[in-house]
C-alpha positions as semicolon CSV with decimal commas, in nm:
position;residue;x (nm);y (nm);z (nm)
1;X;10,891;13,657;4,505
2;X;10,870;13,460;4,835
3;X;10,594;13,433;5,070
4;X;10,828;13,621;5,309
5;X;10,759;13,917;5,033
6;X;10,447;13,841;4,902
7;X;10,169;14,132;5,017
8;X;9,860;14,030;5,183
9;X;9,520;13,992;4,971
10;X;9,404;14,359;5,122
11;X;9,766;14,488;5,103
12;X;9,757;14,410;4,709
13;X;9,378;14,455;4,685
14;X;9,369;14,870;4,553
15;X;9,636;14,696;4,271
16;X;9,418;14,424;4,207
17;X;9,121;14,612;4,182
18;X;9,262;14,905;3,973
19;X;9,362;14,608;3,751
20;X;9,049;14,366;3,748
21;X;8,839;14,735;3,670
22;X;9,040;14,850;3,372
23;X;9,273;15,184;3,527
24;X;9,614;14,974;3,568
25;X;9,821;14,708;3,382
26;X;9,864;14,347;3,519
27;X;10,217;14,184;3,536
28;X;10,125;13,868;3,349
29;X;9,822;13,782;3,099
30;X;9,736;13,410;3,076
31;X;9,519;13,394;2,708
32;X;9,413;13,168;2,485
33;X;9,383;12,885;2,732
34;X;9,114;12,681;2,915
35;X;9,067;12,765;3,316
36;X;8,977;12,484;3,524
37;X;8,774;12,612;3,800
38;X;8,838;12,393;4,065
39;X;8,538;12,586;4,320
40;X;8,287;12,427;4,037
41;X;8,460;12,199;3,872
42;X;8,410;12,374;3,530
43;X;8,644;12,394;3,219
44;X;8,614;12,754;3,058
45;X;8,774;12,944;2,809
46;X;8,903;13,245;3,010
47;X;9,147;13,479;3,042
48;X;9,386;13,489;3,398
49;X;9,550;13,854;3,495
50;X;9,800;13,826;3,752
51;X;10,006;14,110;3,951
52;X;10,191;14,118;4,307
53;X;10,201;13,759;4,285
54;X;9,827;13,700;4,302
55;X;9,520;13,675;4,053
56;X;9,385;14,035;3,952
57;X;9,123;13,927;3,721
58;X;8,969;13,568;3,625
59;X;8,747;13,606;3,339
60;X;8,648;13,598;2,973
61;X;8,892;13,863;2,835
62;X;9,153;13,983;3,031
63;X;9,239;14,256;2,759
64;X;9,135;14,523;2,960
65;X;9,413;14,442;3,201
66;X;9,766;14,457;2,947
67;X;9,959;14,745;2,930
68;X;10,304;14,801;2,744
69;X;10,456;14,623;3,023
70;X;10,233;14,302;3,074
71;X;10,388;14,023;2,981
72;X;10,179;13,785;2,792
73;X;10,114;13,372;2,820
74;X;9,984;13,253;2,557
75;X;9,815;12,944;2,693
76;X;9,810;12,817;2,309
77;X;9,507;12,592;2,393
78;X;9,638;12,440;2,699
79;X;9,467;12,363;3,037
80;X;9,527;12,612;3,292
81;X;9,495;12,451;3,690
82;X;9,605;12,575;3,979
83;X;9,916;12,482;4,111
84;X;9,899;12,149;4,307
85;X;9,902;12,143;4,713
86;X;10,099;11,831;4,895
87;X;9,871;11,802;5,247
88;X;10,099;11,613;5,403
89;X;10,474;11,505;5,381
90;X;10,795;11,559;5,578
91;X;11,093;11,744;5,341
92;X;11,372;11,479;5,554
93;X;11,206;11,194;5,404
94;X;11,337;11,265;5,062
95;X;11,679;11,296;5,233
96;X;11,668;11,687;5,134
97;X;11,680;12,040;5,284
98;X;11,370;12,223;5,207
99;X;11,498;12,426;4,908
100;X;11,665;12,113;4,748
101;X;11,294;11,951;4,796
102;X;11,135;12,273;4,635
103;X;11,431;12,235;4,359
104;X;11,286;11,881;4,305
105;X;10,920;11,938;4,297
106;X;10,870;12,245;4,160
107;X;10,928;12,102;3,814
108;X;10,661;11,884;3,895
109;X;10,375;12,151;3,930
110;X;10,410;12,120;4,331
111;X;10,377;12,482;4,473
112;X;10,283;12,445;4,790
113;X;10,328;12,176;5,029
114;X;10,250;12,138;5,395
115;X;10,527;11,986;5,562
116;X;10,576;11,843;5,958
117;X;10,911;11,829;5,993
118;X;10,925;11,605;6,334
119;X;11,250;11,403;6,210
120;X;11,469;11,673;6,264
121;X;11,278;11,774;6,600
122;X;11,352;11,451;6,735
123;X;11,720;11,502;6,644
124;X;11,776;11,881;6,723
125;X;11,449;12,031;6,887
126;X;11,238;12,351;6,840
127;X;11,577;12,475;6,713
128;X;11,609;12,242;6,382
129;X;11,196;12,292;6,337
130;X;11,288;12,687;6,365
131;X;11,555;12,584;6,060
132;X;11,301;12,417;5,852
133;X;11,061;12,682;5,920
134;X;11,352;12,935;5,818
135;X;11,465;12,781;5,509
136;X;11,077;12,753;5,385
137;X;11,005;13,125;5,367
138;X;11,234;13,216;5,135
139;X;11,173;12,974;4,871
140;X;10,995;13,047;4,523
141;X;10,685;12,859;4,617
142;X;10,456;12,805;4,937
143;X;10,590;12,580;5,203
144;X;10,373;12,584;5,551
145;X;10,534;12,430;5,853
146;X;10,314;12,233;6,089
147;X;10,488;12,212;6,442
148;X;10,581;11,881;6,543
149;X;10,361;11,739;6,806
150;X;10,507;11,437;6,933
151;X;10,843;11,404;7,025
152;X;10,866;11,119;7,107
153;X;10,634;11,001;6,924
154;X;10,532;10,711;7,189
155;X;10,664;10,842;7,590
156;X;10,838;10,545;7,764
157;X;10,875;10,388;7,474
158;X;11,145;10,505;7,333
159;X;11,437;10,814;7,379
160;X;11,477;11,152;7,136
161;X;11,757;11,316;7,092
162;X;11,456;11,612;7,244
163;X;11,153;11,636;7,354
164;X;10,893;11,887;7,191
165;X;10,729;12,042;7,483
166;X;10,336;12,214;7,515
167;X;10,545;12,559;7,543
168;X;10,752;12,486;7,225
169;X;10,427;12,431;7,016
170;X;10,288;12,757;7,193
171;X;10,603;12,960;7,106
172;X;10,567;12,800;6,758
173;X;10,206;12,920;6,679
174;X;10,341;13,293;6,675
175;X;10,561;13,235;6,370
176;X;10,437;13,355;6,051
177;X;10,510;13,005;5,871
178;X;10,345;12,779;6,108
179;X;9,997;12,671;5,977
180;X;9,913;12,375;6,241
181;X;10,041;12,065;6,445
182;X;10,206;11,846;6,306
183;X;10,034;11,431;6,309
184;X;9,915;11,362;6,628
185;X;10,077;11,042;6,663
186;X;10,017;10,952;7,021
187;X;9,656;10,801;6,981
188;X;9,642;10,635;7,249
189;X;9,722;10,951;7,436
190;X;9,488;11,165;7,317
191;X;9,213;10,865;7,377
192;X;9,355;10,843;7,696
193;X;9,322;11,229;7,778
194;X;9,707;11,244;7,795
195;X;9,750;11,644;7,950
196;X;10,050;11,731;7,791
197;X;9,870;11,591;7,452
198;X;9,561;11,830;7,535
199;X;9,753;12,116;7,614
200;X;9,948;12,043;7,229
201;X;9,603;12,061;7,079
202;X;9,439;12,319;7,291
203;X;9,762;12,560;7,225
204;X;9,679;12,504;6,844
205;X;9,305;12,540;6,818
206;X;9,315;12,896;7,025
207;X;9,588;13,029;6,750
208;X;9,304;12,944;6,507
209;X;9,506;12,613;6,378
210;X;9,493;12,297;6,212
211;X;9,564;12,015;6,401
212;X;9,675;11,753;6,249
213;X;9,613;11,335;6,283
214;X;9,778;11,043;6,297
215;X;9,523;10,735;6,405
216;X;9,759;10,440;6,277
217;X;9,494;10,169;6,451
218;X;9,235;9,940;6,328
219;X;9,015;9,983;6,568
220;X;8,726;10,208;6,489
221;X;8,550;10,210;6,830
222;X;8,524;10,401;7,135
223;X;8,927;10,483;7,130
224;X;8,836;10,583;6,750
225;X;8,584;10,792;6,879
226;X;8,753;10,965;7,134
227;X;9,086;11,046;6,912
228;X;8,817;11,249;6,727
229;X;8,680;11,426;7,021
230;X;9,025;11,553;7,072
231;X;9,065;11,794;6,803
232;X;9,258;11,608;6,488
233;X;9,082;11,713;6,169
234;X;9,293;11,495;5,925
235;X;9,403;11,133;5,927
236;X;9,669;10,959;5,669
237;X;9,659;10,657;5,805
238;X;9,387;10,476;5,654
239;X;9,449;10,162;5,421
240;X;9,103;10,045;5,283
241;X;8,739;10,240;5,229
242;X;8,571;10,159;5,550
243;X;8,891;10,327;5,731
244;X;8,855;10,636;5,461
245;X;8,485;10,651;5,533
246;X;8,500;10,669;5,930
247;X;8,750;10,973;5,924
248;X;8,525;11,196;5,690
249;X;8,176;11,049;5,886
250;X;8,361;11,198;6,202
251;X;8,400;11,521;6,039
252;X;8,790;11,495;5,962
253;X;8,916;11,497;5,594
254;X;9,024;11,146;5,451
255;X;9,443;11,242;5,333
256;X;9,494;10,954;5,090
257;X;9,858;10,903;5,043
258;X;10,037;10,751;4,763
259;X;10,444;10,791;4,866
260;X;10,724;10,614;4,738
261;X;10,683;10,260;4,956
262;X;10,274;10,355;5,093
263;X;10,017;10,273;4,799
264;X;9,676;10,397;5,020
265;X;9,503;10,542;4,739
266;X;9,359;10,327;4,519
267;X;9,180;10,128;4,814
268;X;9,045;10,410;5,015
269;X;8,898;10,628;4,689
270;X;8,637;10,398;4,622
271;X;8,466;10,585;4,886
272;X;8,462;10,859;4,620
273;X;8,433;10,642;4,277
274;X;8,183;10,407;4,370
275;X;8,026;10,514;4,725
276;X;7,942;10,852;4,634
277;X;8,080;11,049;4,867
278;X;8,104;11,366;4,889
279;X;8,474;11,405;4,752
280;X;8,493;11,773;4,954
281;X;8,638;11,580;5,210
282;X;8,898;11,399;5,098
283;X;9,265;11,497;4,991
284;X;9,542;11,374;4,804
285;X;9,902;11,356;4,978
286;X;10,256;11,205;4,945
287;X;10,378;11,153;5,326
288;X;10,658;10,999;5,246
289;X;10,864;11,046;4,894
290;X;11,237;11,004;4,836
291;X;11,456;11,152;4,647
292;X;11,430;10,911;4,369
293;X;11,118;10,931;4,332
294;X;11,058;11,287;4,307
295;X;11,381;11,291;4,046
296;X;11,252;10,980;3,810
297;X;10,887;10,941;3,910
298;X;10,735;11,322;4,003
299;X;10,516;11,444;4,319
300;X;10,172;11,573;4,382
301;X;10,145;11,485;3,934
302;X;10,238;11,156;4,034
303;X;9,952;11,079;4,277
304;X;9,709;11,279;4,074
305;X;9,786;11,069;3,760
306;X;9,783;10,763;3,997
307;X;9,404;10,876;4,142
308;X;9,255;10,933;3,807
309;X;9,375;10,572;3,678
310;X;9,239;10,449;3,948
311;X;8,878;10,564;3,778
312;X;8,863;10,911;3,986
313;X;8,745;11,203;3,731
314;X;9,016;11,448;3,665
315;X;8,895;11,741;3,790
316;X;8,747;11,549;4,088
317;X;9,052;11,474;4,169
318;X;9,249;11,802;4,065
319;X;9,003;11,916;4,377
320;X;9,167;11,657;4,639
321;X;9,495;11,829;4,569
322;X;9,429;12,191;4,532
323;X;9,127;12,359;4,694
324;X;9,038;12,061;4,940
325;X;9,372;12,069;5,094
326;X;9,374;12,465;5,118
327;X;9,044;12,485;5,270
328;X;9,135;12,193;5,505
329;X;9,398;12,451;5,638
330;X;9,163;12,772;5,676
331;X;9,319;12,885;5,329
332;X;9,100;12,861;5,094
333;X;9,102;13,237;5,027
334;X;9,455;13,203;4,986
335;X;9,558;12,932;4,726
336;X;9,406;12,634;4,544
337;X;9,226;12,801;4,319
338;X;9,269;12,997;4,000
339;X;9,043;13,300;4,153
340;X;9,066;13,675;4,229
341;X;9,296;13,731;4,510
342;X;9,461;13,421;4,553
343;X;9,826;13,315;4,502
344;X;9,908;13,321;4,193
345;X;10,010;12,950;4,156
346;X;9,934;12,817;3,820
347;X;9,998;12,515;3,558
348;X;10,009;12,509;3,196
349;X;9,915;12,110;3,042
350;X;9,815;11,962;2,721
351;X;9,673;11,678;2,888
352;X;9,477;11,666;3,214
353;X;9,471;11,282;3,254
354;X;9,802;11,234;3,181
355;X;9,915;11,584;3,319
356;X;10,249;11,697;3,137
357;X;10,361;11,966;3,298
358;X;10,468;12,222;3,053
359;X;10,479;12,560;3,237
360;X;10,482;12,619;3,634
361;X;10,429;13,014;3,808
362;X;10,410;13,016;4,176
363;X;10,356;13,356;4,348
364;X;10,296;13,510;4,005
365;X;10,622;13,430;3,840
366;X;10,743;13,134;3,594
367;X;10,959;12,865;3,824
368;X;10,969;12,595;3,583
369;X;10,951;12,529;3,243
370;X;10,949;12,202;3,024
371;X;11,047;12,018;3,356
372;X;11,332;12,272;3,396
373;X;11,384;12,478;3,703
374;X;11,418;12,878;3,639
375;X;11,478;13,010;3,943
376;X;11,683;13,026;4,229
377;X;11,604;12,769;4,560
378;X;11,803;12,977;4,788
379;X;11,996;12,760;5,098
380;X;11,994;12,856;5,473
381;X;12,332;12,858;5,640
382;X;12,321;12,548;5,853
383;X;12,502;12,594;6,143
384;X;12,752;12,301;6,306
385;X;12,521;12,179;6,571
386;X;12,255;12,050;6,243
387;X;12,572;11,896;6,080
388;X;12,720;11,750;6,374
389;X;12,471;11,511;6,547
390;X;12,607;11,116;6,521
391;X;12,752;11,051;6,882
392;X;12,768;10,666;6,973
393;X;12,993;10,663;7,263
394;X;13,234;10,438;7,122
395;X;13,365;10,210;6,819
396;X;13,132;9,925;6,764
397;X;13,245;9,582;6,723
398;X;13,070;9,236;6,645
399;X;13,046;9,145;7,001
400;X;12,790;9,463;7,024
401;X;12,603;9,310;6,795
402;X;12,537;8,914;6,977
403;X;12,234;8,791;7,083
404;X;12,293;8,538;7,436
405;X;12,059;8,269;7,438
406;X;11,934;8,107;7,767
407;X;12,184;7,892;7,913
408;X;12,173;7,554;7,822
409;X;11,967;7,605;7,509
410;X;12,001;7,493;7,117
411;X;11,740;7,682;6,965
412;X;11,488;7,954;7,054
413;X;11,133;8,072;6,982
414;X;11,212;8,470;6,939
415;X;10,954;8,766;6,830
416;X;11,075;8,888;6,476
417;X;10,972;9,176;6,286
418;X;10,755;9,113;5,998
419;X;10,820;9,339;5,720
420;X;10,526;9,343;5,443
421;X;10,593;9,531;5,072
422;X;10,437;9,874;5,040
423;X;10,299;9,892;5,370
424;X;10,373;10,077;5,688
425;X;10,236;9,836;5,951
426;X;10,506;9,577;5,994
427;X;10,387;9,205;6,128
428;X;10,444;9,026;6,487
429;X;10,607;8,734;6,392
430;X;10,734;8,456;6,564
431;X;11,059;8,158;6,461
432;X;11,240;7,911;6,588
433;X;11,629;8,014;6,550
434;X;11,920;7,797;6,609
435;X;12,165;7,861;6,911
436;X;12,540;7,829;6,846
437;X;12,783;7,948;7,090
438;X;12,545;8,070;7,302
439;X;12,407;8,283;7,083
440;X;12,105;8,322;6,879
441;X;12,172;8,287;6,523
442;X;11,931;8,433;6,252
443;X;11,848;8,180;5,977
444;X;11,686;8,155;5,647
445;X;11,525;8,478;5,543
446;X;11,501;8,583;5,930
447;X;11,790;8,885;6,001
448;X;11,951;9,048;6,284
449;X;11,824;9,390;6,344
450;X;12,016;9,670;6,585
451;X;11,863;10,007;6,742
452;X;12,238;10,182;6,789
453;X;12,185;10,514;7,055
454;X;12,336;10,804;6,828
455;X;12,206;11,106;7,028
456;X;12,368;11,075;7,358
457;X;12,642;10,897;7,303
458;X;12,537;10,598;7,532
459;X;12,716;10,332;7,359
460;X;12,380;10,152;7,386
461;X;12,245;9,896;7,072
462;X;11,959;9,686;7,177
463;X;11,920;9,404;6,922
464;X;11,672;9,188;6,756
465;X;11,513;9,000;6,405
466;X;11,385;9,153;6,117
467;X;11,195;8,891;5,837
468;X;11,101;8,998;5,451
469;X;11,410;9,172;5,305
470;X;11,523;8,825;5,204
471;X;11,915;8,946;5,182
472;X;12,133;8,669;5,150
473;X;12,549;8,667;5,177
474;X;12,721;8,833;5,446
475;X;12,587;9,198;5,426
476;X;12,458;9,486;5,649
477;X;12,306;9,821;5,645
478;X;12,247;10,116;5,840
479;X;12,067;10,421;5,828
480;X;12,058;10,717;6,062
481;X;11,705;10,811;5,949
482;X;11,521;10,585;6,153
483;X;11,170;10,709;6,191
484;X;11,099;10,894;6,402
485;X;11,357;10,864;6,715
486;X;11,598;10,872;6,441
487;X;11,899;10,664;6,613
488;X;12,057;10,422;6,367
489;X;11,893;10,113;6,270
490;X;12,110;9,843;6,129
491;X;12,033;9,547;5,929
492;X;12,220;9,241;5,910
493;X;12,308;8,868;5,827
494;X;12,680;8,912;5,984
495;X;12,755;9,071;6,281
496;X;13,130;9,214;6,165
497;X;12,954;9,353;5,875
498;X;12,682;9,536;6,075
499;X;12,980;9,698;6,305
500;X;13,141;9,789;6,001
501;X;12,823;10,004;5,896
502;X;12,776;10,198;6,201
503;X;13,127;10,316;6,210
504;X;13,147;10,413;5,887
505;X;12,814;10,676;5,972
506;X;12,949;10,773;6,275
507;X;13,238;10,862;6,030
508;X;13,062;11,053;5,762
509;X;12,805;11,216;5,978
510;X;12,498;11,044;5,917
511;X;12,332;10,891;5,651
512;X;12,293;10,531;5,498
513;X;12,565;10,289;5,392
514;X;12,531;9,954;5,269
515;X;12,788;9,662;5,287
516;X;12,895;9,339;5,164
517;X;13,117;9,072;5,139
518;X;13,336;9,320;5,352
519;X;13,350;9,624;5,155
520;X;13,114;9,934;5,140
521;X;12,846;9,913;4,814
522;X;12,667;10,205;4,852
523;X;12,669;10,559;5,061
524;X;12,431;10,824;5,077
525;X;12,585;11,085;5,298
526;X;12,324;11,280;5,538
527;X;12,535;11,520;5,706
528;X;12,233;11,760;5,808
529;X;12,098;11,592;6,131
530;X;12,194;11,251;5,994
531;X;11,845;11,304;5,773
532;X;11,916;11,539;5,502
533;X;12,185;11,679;5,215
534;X;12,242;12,006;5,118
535;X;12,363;11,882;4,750
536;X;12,097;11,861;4,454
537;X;11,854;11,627;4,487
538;X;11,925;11,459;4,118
539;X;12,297;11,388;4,286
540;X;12,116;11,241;4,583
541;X;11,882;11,088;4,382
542;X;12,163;10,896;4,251
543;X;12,339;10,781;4,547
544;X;11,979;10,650;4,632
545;X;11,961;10,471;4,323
546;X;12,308;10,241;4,347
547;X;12,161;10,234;4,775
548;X;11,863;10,008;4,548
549;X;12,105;9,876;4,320
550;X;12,317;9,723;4,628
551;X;11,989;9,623;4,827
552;X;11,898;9,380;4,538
553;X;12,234;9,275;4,467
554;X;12,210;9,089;4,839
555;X;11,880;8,940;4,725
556;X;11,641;9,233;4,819
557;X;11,305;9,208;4,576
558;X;11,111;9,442;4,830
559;X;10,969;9,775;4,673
560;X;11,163;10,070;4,798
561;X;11,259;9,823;5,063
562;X;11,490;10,121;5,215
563;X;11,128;10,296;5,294
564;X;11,058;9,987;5,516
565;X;11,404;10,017;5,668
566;X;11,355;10,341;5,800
567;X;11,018;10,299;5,974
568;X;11,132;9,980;6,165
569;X;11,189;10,250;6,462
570;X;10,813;10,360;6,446
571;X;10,699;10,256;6,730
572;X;10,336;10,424;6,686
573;X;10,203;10,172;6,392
574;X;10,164;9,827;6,468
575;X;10,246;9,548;6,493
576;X;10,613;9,543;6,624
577;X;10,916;9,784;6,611
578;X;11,272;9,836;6,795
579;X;11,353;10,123;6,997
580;X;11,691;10,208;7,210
581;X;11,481;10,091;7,517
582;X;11,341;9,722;7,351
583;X;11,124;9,561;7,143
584;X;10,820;9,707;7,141
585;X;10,445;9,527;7,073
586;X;10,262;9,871;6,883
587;X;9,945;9,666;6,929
588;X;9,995;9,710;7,338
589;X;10,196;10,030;7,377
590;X;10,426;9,808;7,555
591;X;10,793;9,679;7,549
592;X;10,798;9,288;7,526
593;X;11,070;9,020;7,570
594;X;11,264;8,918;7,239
595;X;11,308;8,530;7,338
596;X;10,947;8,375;7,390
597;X;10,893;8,201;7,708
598;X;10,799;7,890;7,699
């Protein structure tokens, strides 16, 4: 079953009823187990009858409900939780198509997941968010598209390869998948009563819609204020308590997010463990995961494990990722929760601290079992314009890559990108760098960093420095996921090396190539939209892995320092970023001179 086929709660109900009362068999009996209740946070010994993909009956015996037919669980003592919820991520991020991502996660008791997929808006428009949305609904679990809202992400700031438009998120509202807007990243739009921001918003509240929020400042007054006026009910960018307690004061819900390179939870739940406060409000996400990390390390499990080490009680935080995030999305009658009516989206553990996950059913069927996948994660045909989208004009060569200095100088004061471990804000740093034939040399753990245009073909590359990878040796390396205008950012401590990189994507198609000493150490081809693969993610996972592999070979110690590669584009979270038009200071909204007057 799919949620394309999956009957509504009153097109199942006469089934469910006839089953719950007694006069008709249920598909599947759950017995023997314990049912975690996640609307009171109770632990009972019940019984779980499921048919048409939803729960018939949630009670004490569900004997009543078997026929000849019913197939029977036997929970043999286990816990019995609903199936966990992801409230925010994007599917690109772990470099797969949505039904290699459901392939991945599934396993991991993930069943439904509510995914903004503005990295392959940027890139291909309402068309590629129409292929996202496409691929979703016919998957084995629940995936809910929220419509990109800002594209590009910061206006005048930077270029997208197109622009998401008030009408596009109107159109988008009318498709069955779409359950809100995507992160509201221009803040300082919305504070700023930015119309075409407004009309984004004001399109998804009258379809009855989640909007959701991006607030990546730390300032928490009047602009705070006024973000919140505007309609966001959710906000992922917090780092510490007091930002976790002024989203849920303001009546939005606190998303806590533990990815693969952003560790947010464990300073922002204290507002839960030792505050006291109501924990209603706050949810449990992933943002960002890739593909390594849902192959070695898990999903959703993973943060929940992470939460409840982090002194949060289990079912307290079973809550944050099942029946918070569906009532955050006007769904709470739909899924979270092992209750009448609901999806049928269920997990069988021995354990629910350290949460094996022994037995997955999303819409009423088993999808995974002893970490194996069971069913099918059928593909969408991607058409050539998603698999053809690298265009840089020309052939690159080192001379695209210098930096003049001002005439008649030996050294410089330039603004370099700070990069710090497990964070997404970057630092506005400044050094003094050496000039040698009139150009500006990086030095010491300071490297050359290059936005290359790859939507256009403009043949443009606007260069800079990057500081905290700490590479050493002549290496580069590019990546075509480059959050969120997603042009090519390229890394680099010699010029011929970073030229060599961006030809060899422009070759391939997209994706992320590392090199040194003059030959190619690692490729992880991206040939949907320069963003994703269509191959499994465990293969992917792989190519990701020797990506690491050749990252600390050049002296790299970061964690999942490729995570921090990608979001040098951002140019929505402080404190500096590249784009194709600049450098650009996050903490003005403003592009700013590389060399530092004097």
């Amino acid at each position: 079953m799919t949620p394309q086929t999956l009957p509504s709660w009153p097109d199942a109900a006469p089934t469910l009823i006839a089953i719950a009362a007694g006069r008709a068999p249920a598909d599947t009996v759950i017995r023997g187990g314990k049912v975690v209740l996640v609307h009171t946070r109770e632990v009972l010994e019940w019984q779980v009858a499921i048919a048409q993909g939803r729960f018939a009956y949630v009670g004490p015996d569900a004997g009543h409900c078997i026929g000849p037919d019913t197939e029977i669980i036997e929970a043999e003592g286990r816990y019995v939780i609903p199936g966990l919820c992801d409230a925010h991520m994007h599917v690109e991020s772990g470099m797969l198509i949505p039904a290699e991502f459901c392939a991945a996660v599934i396993p991991h008791g993930t069943t439904a997941m509510f995914t903004d997929p503005h990295e392959i808006a940027n890139v291909l428009g309402l068309p590629g968010v129409r292929l996202m949305h496409d691929e979703a609904r016919i998957q084995p679990c629940s995936m809910f598209v929220q419509m990109p809202s800002c594209a590009p992400s910061a206006p005048g700031l930077e270029t997208t390869g197109h622009e998401i438009t008030p009408d596009d998120v109107a159109e988008a509202m009318t498709w069955p998948g779409i359950v809100g807007l995507g992160e509201m990243m221009n803040f300082p739009g919305v504070a700023n009563g930015d119309p075409k921001m407004l009309a984004e918003m004001a399109a998804t509240a009258r379809a009855g819609k989640t909007i959701g929020g991006h607030y990546a400042s730390p300032d928490l007054g009047p602009a705070f204020h006024a973000y919140a006026a505007g309609g966001p009910a959710d906000d992922h960018e917090g780092t510490c308590e007091a930002d976790a307690v002024a989203r849920v004061r303001q009546g939005m819900r606190s998303m806590m997010r533990l990815g693969s390179a952003w560790y947010d939870v464990k300073t922002q739940i204290t507002a839960v463990t030792e505050r006291g406060l109501d924990p209603r409000n706050f949810i449990l996400c992933t943002d960002d995961c890739m593909a390594g990390t849902l192959v070695n390390d898990g999903h959703m499990n993973r943060v929940l494990r992470h939460a409840i080490a982090c002194g949060c009680d289990p079912l307290v935080a079973l809550q944050m990722c099942t029946i918070n995030t569906a009532t955050h999305f006007g769904l709470e009658r739909e899924l979270g929760s092992i209750a009448p009516g609901r999806r049928a989206d269920v997990i069988l553990t021995s354990d629910l601290t350290t949460l094996p996950i022994e037995r997955v059913i999303a819409l009423g069927r088993t999808v995974a079992e002893g970490g194996k996948l069971v069913v099918d994660c059928p593909h969408l045909d991607w058409p050539d314009a998603a698999r053809n989208t690298v265009h840089m004009g020309k052939t690159l060569t080192d001379a695209d890559f210098d930096i003049p200095a001002p005439a008649g100088a030996n050294d410089v004061t330039a603004r370099v990108i700070g990069v710090v471990e497990n964070q997404a804000p970057t630092k506005a740093l400044s050094r003094r760098l050496p000039v040698r034939d009139g150009r500006v040399e990086a030095e010491g753990d300071t490297c050359q960093i290059a936005l290359v245009e790859r939507h256009r073909g403009t043949g443009g590359v606007v260069n800079a420095f990057v500081a905290g990878f700490g590479y050493t040796g002549k290496m580069a390396m590019a990546s075509t996921v480059a959050h969120d205008s997603h042009h090519m950012i390229v890394v680099g401590t010699d010029r011929a090396a970073m030229a060599q990189a961006a030809n060899r994507l422009a070759e391939v198609g997209g994706g992320v190539t590392f090199w040194a000493e003059g030959t190619e150490r690692a490729l992880v081809e991206l040939p949907i939209a320069g963003l994703m693969s269509d191959s499994p993610a465990a293969d992917v996972a792989a190519k990701a892995e020797a990506l690491i592999h050749a990252m600390r070979d050049a002296g790299c110690t970061l964690n999942n320092a490729y995570m921090q590669h990608s979001l040098l584009a951002l140019v929505v979270i402080p404190e500096l970023r590249i784009s194709d038009l600049g450098l650009v200071d996050v903490t003005k909204f403003e592009l700013t001179d590389l060399i530092e007057t004097p």
